[in-house]
Coordinates of C-alpha atoms in Angstrom, one line a residue:
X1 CA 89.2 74.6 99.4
X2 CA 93.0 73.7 99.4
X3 CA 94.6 75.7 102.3
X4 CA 97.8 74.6 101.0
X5 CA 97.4 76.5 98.1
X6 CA 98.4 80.8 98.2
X7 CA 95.6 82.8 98.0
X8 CA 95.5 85.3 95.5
X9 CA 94.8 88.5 94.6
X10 CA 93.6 89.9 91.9
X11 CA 93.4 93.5 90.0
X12 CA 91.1 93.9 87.3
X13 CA 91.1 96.5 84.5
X14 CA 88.0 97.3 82.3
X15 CA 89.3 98.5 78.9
X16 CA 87.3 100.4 77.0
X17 CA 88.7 102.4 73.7
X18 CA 92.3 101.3 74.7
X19 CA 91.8 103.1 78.9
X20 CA 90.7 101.2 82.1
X21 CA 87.6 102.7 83.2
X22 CA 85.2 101.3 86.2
X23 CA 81.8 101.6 86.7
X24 CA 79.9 101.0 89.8
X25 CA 76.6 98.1 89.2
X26 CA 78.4 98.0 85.3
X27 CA 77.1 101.9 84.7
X28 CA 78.3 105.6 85.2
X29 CA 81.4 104.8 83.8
X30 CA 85.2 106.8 84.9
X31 CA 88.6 106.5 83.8
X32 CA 91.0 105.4 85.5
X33 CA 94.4 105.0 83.6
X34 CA 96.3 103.6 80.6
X35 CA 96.1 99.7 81.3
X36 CA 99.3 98.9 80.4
X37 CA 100.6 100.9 82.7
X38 CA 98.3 100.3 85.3
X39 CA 98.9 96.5 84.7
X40 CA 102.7 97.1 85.4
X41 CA 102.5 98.7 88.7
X42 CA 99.9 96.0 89.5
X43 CA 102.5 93.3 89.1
X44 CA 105.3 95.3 90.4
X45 CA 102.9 95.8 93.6
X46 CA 102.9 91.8 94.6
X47 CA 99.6 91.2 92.5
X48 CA 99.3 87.3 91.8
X49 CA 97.5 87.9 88.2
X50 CA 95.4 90.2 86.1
X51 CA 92.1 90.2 84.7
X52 CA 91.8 92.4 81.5
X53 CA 88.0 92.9 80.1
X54 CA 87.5 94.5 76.8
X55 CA 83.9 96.0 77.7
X56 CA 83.8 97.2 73.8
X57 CA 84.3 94.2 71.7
X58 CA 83.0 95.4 68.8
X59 CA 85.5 94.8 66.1
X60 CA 87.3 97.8 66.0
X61 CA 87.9 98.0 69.7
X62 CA 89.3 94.0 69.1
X63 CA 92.0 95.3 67.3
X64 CA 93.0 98.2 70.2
X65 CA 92.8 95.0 72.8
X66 CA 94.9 92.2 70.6
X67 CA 97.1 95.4 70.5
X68 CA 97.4 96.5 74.5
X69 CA 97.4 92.5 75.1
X70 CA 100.7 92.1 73.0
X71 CA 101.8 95.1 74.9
X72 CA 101.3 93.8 78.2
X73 CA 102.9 90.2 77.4
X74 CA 105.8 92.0 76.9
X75 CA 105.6 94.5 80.3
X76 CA 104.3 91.7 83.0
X77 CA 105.6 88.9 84.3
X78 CA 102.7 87.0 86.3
X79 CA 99.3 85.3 84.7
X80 CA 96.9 87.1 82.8
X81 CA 93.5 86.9 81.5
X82 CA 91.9 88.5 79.4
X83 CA 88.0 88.8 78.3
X84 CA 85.6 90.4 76.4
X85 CA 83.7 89.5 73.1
X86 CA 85.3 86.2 72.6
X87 CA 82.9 84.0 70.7
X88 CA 85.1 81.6 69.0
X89 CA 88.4 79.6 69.2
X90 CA 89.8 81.7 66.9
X91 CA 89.2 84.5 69.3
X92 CA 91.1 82.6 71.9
X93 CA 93.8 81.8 69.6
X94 CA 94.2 85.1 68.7
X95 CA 94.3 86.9 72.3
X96 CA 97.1 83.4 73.5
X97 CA 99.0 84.3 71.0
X98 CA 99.3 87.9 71.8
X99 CA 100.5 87.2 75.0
X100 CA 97.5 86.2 77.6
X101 CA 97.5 83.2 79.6
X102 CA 93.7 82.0 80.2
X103 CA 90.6 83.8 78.3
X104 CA 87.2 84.4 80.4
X105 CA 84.4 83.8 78.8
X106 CA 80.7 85.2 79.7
X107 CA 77.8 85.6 77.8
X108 CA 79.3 83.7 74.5
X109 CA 79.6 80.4 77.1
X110 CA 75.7 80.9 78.1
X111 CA 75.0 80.9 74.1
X112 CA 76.9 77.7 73.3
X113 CA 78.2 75.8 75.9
X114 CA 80.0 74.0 73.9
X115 CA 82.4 76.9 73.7
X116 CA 84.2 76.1 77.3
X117 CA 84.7 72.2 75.9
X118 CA 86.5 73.6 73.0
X119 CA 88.5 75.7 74.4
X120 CA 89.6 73.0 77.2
X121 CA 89.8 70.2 74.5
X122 CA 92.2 72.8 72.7
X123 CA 94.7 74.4 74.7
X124 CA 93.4 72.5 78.2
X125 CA 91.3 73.4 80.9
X126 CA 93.5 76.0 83.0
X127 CA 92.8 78.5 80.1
X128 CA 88.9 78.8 80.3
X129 CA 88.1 81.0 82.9
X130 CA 83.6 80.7 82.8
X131 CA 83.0 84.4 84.1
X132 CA 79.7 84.8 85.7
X133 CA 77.2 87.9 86.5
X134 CA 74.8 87.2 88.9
X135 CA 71.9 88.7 90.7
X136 CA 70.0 88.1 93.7
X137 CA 66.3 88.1 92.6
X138 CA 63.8 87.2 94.5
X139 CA 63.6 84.0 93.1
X140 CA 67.1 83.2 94.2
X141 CA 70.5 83.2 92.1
X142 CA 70.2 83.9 88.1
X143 CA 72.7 84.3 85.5
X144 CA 72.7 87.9 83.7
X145 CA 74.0 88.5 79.9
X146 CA 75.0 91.4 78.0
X147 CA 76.9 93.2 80.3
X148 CA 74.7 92.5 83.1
X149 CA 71.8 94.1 81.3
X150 CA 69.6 90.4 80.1
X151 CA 68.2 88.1 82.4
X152 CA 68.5 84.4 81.4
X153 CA 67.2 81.0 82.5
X154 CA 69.9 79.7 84.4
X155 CA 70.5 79.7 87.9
X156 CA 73.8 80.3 89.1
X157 CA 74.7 77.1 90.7
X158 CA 73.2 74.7 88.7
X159 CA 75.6 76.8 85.8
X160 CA 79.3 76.6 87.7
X161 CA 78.3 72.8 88.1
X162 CA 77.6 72.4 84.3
X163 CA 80.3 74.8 83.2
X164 CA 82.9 72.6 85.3
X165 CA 82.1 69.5 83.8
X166 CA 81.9 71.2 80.4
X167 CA 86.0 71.6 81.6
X168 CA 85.9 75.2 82.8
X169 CA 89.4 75.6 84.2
X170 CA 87.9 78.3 87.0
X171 CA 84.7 80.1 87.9
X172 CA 85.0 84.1 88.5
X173 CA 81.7 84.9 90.5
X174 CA 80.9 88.7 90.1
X175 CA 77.4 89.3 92.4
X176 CA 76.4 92.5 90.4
X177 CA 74.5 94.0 93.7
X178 CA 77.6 94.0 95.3
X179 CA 79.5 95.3 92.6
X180 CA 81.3 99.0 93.0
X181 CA 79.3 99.2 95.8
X182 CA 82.4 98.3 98.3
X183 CA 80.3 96.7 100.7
X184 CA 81.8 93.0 100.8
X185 CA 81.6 90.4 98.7
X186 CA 78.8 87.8 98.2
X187 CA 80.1 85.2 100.6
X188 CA 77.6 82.9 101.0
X189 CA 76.7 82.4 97.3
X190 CA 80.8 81.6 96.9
X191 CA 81.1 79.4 100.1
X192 CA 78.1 77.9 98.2
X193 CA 79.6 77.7 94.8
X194 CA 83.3 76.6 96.7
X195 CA 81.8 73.6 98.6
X196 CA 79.8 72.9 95.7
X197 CA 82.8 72.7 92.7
X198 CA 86.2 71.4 92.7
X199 CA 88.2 73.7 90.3
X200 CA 88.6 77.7 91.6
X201 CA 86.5 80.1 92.4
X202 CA 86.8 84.0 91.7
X203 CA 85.4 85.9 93.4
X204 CA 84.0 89.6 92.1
X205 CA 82.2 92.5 93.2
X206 CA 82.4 94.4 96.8
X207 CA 85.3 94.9 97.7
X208 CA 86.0 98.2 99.9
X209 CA 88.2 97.1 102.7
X210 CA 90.4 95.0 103.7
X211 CA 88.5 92.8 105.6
X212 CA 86.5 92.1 103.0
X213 CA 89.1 90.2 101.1
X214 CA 89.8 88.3 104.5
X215 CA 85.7 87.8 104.6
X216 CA 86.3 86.1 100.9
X217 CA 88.9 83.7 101.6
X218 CA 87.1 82.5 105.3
X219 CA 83.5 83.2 105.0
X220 CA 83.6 82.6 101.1
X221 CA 86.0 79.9 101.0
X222 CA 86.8 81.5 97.6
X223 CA 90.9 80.9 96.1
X224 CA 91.0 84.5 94.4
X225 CA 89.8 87.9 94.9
X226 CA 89.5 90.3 92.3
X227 CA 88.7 93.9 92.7
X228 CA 89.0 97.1 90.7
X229 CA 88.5 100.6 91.8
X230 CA 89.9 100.3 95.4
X231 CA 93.3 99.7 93.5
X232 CA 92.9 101.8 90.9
X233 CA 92.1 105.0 92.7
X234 CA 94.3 104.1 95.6
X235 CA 92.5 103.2 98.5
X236 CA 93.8 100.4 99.0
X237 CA 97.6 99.2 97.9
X238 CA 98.7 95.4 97.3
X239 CA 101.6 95.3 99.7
X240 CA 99.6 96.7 102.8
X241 CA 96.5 94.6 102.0
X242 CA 99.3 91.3 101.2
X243 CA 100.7 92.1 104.7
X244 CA 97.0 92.7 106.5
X245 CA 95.8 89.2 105.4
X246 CA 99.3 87.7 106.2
X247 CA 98.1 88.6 109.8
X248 CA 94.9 87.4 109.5
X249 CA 96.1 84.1 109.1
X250 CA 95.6 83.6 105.6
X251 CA 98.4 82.1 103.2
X252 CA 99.2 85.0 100.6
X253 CA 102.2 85.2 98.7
X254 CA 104.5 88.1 100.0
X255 CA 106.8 89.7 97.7

């Protein structure tokens, strides 16, 4: 972990049918806003960068997202990524050229591997963002597909490593039993994952209080924390949490 380096912090929007929604443990599903908008006040608020996830990649619901992504470029002014149903490079090229800055990539990385070496090969390794859902099982970490919904073979640690040297850019970490449940984050899988890997980690999932973005960056080690619904509905605002971690110690760029 480079303490030189700002930590940063992260909104996320879920986009599904062209409106953010969020979910708690990736069901029960609510809206929460126009994400262009939304993204807007989010970088007028201090946030670092943006994650945007198309949850509905099916191919008319592509076209709504290349749409709002185009829409965004031209609105924001900090780092974006977007995700969601990107199997190819021509996704990536499509979605860069609309605008975003880096592309997350999930289940389609899991499928072919190979995927996060072309897309670092092709437009370098700070785009590829390797998104992974996780679970605690009883038999430790695994990686979960679909949404959260498959289980496959893969523990979580043994895929950051291979998805880093496959040139992965960043790792965003969402624990999906801490997810919406505003609990904290998963800290000692990321201070795992951050002592383990040399490129960023993300981390996802838990967030309900300002401490537990301080918990993140100390007990998790992680560069970035993401979050969704404690922004979106309010209960927590970027300045005041910005100004709260300032306090704590923690290097955060202040507007």
């Amino acid at each position: 972990m480079n303490q030189g380096l700002a930590k940063r912090i992260v909104p996320c929007l879920d986009v599904k049918d062209g409106q953010t929604v969020k979910g708690t443990n990736f069901v029960n599903l609510r809206h929460a806003g126009d994400p262009v908008e939304l993204g807007k006040a989010y970088s007028d608020a201090g946030a670092d960068e943006l994650v945007f996830l198309d949850i509905t990649a099916s191919f008319e619901g592509r076209k709504t997202f290349t749409e709002m992504v185009t829409r965004v470029a031209a609105e924001i002014n900090i780092p974006f990524t977007v995700g969601g149903g990107i199997n190819e490079l021509s996704d990536v090229e499509r979605l860069l050229h609309a605008g975003a800055d880096k592309v997350s990539i999930n289940s389609a990385a899991i499928r072919n591997p190979q995927l996060i070496s072309e897309i670092a090969n092709r437009f370098g390794s700070q785009v590829c963002v390797c998104a992974i859902d996780a679970r605690h099982d009883p038999d430790g970490w695994h990686c979960y597909v679909k949404g959260g919904r498959e289980r496959v073979e893969l523990g979580l640690f043994d895929w950051a490593h291979e998805a880093q040297e496959r040139g992965a850019g960043e790792i965003l970490f969402t624990s999906m039993d801490h997810d919406g449940v505003k609990n904290g984050y998963a800290n000692e899988a990321l201070a795992r994952l951050s002592e383990n890997l040399s490129i960023p980690i993300i981390a996802s999932g838990g967030a309900g209080a300002k401490e537990h973005f301080r918990d993140a960056f100390v007990l998790g080690k992680a560069d970035a924390a993401l979050a969704a619904s404690v922004f979106h509905f309010g209960e927590i605002s970027i300045p005041s949490l910005k100004t709260y971690l300032h306090k704590e110690g923690i290097n955060v760029r202040l507007a």
